[in-house]
Short mmCIF file of C-alpha atoms in Angstrom, two decimals:
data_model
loop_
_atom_site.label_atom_id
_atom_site.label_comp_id
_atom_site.label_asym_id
_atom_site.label_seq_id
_atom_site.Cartn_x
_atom_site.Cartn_y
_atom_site.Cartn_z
CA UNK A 231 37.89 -64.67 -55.54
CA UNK A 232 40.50 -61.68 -56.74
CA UNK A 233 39.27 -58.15 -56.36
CA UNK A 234 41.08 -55.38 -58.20
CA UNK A 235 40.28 -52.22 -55.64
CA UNK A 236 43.22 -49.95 -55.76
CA UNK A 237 45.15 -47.66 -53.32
CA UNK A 238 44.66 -48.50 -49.60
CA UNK A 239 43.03 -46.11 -47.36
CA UNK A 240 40.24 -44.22 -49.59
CA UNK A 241 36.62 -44.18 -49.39
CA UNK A 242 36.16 -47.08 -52.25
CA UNK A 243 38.07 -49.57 -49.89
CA UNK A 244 36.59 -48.23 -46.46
CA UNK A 245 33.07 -48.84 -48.39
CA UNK A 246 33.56 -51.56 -49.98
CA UNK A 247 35.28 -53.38 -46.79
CA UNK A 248 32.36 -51.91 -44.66
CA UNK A 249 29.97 -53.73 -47.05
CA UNK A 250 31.60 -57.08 -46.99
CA UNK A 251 31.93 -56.81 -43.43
CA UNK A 252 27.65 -55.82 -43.42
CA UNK A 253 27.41 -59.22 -45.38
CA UNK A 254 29.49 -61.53 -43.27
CA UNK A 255 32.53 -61.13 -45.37
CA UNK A 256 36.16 -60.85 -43.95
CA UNK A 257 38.43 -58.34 -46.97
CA UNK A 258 41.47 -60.12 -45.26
CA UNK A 259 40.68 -63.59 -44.91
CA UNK A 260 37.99 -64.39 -47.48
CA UNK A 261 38.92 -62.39 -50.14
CA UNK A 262 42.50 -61.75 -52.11
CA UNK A 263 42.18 -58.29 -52.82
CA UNK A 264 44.93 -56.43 -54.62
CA UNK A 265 45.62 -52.95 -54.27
CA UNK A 266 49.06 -52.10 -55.58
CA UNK A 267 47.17 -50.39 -58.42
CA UNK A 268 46.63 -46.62 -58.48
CA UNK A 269 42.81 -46.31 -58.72
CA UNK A 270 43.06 -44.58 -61.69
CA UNK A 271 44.35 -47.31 -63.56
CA UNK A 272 42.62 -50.55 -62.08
CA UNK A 273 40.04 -50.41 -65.11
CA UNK A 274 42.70 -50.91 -67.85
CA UNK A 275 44.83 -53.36 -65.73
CA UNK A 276 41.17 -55.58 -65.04
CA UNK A 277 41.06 -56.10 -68.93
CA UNK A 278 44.62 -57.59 -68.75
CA UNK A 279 44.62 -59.18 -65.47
CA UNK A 280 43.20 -62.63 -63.62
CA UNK A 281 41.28 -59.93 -61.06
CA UNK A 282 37.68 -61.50 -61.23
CA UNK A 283 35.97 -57.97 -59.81
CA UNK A 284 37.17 -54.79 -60.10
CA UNK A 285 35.60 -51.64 -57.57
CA UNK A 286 35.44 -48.90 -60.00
CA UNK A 287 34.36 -45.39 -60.67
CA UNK A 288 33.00 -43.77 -63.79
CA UNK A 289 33.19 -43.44 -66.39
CA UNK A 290 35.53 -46.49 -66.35
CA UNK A 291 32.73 -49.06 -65.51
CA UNK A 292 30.57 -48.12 -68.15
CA UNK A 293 34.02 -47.74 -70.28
CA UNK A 294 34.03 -51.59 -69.36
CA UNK A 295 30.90 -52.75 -70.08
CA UNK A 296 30.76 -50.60 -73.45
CA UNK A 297 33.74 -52.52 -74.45
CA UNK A 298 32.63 -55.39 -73.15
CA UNK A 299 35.37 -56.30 -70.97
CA UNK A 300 32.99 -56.43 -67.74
CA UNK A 301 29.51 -55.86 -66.45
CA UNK A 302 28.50 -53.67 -63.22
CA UNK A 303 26.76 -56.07 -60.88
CA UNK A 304 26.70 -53.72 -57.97
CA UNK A 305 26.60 -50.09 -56.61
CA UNK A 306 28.85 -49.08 -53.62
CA UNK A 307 26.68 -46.54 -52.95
CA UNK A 308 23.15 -48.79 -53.55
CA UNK A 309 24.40 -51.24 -51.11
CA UNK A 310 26.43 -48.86 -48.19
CA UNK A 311 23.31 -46.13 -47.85
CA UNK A 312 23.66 -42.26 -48.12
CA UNK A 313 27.69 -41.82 -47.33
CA UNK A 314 28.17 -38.29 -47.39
CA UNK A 315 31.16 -38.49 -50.14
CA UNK A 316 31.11 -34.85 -50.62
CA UNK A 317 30.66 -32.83 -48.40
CA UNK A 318 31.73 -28.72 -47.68
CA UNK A 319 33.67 -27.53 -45.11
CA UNK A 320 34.32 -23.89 -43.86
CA UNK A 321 36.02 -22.92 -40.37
CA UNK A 322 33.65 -21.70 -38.35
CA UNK A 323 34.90 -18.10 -37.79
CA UNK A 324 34.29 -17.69 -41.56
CA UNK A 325 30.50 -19.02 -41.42
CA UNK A 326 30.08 -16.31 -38.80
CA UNK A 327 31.71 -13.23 -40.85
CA UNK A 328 30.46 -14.85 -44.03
CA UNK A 329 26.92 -15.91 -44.27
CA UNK A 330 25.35 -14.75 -46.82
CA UNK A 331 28.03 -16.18 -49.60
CA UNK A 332 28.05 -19.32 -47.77
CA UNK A 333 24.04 -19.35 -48.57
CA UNK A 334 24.64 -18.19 -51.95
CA UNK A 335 27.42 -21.31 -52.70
CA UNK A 336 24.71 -23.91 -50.44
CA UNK A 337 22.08 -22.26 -52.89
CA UNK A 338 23.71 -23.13 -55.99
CA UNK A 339 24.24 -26.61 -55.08
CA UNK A 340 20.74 -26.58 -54.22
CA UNK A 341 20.33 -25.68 -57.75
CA UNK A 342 22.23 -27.93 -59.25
CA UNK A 343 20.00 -30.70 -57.39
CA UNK A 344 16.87 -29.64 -57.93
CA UNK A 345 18.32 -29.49 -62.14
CA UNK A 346 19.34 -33.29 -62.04
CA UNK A 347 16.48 -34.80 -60.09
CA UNK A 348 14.02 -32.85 -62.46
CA UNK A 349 15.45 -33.36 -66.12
CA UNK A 350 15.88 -36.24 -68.02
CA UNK A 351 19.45 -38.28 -68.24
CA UNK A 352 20.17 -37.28 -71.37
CA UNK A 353 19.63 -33.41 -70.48
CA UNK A 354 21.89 -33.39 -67.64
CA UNK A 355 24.57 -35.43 -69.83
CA UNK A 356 23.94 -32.19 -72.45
CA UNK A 357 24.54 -30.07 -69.77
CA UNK A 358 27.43 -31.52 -68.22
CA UNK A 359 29.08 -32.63 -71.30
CA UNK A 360 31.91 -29.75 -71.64
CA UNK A 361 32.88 -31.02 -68.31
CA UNK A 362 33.80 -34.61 -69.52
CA UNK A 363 34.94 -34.00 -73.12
CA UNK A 364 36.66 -37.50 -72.88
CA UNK A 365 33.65 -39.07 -72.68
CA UNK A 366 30.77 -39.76 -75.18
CA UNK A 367 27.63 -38.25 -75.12
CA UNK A 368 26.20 -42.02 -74.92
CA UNK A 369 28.11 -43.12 -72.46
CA UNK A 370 28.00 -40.13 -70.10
CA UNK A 371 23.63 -40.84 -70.47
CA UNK A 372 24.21 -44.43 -69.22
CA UNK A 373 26.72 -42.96 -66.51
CA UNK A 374 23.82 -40.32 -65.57
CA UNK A 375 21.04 -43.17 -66.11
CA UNK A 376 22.48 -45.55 -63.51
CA UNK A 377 22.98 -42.30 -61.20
CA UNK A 378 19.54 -42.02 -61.47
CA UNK A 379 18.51 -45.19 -61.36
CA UNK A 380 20.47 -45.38 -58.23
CA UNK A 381 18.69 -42.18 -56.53
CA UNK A 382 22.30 -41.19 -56.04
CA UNK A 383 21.27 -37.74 -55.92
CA UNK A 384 19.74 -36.24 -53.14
CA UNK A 385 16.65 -33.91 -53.00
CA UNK A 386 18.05 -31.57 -50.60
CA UNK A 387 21.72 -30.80 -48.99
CA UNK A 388 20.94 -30.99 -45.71
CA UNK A 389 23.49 -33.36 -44.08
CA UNK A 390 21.68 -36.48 -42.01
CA UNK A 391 22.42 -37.13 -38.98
CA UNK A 392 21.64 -40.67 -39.93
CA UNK A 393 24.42 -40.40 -42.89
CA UNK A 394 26.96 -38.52 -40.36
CA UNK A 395 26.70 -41.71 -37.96
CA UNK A 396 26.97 -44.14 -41.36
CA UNK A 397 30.06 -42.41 -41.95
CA UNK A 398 31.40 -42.06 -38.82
CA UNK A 399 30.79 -46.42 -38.80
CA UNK A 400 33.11 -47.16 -42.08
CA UNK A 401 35.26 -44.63 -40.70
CA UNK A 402 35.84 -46.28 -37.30
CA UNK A 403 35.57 -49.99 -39.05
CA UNK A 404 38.14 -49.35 -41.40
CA UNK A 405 40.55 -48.01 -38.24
CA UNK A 406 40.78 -44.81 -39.50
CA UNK A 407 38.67 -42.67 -36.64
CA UNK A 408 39.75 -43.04 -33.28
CA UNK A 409 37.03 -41.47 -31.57
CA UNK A 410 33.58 -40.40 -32.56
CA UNK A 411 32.53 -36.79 -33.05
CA UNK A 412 29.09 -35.32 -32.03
CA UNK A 413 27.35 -34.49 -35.31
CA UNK A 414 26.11 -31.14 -33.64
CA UNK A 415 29.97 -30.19 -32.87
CA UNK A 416 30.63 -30.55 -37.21
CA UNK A 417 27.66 -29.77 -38.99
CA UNK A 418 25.16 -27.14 -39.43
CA UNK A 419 21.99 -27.86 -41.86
CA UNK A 420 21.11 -23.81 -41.23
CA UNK A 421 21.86 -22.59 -45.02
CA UNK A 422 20.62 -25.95 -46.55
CA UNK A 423 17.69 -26.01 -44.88
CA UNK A 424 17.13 -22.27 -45.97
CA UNK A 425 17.39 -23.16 -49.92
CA UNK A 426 15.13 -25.51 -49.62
#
């Protein structure tokens, strides 16, 4: 089996690798995996290549099942829990001086949550489509659809514990984190909890 993945040393190998690994699956020994291609570009070399799976982002896997070059059979995210892919950091010292913009920005995120797990996938692709002018109002509903679909979207911000420690695993598996961090020492849920 050939898997187009990209770049080493992101999040979309470290996830992916952690999920093989969760299934009994060794990325170096079981698998020929190819990542000479900048991730960017893996989509458009999968059409021309002999790669039978391809870990992609969107809109490029909906690009490729539009065109009918591939299908998605699986979610990264559906099948490695909550990883905290985005996440906001701010020193300390500025917290303290700062709070009440740092509510403000946790707020609007807030807002922006509590907008996409309330509206319909076709409203949020409305909304959202100035941001992604390369990209079809049809295509950016099915993007927003499998999101959905996928409760990729939290209710809340507040930063798990559980999802610290999940991270803190592919980190470690991948080689990447030498030694584990308390989640208390790194993250405060204070302002997310508030805009609730």
């Amino acid at each position: 089996m050939f898997i187009m993945l990209g770049q080493t040393g992101g999040m979309p190998q470290m996830v992916f690798e952690y999920i093989l690994k969760k299934h009994g699956l060794d990325p170096k020994t079981d698998l020929n995996i190819d990542q000479s291609i900048n991730f960017g570009l893996t989509a458009a070399a999968f059409t021309s290549n002999d790669a039978d799976y391809t870990v992609e982002f969107e809109p490029f896997a909906t690009g490729l099942e539009m065109d009918g070059s591939g299908y998605v059979v699986a979610s990264l995210g559906t099948e490695s829990g909550y990883v905290p892919y985005t996440a906001y950091c701010a020193k300390k010292s500025y917290m303290e001086k700062n709070p009440e913009i740092i509510q403000k920005f946790t707020n609007a995120i807030q807002k922006g949550m509590d907008y996409v797990n309330s509206h319909s996938a076709e409203e949020i692709a409305k909304t959202i489509q100035p941001q992604f002018q390369e990209t079809p109002l049809d295509k950016l509903t099915i993007i927003v659809d499998r999101y959905k679909s996928q409760d990729t979207w939290k209710d809340d911000t507040i930063f798990e514990k559980d999802s610290f420690e999940l991270l803190q695993n592919i980190l470690e598996e991948a080689g990447e984190l030498p030694q584990r961090v308390p989640y208390e020492d790194l993250v405060t849920t204070q302002f997310a909890e508030a805009a609730k």
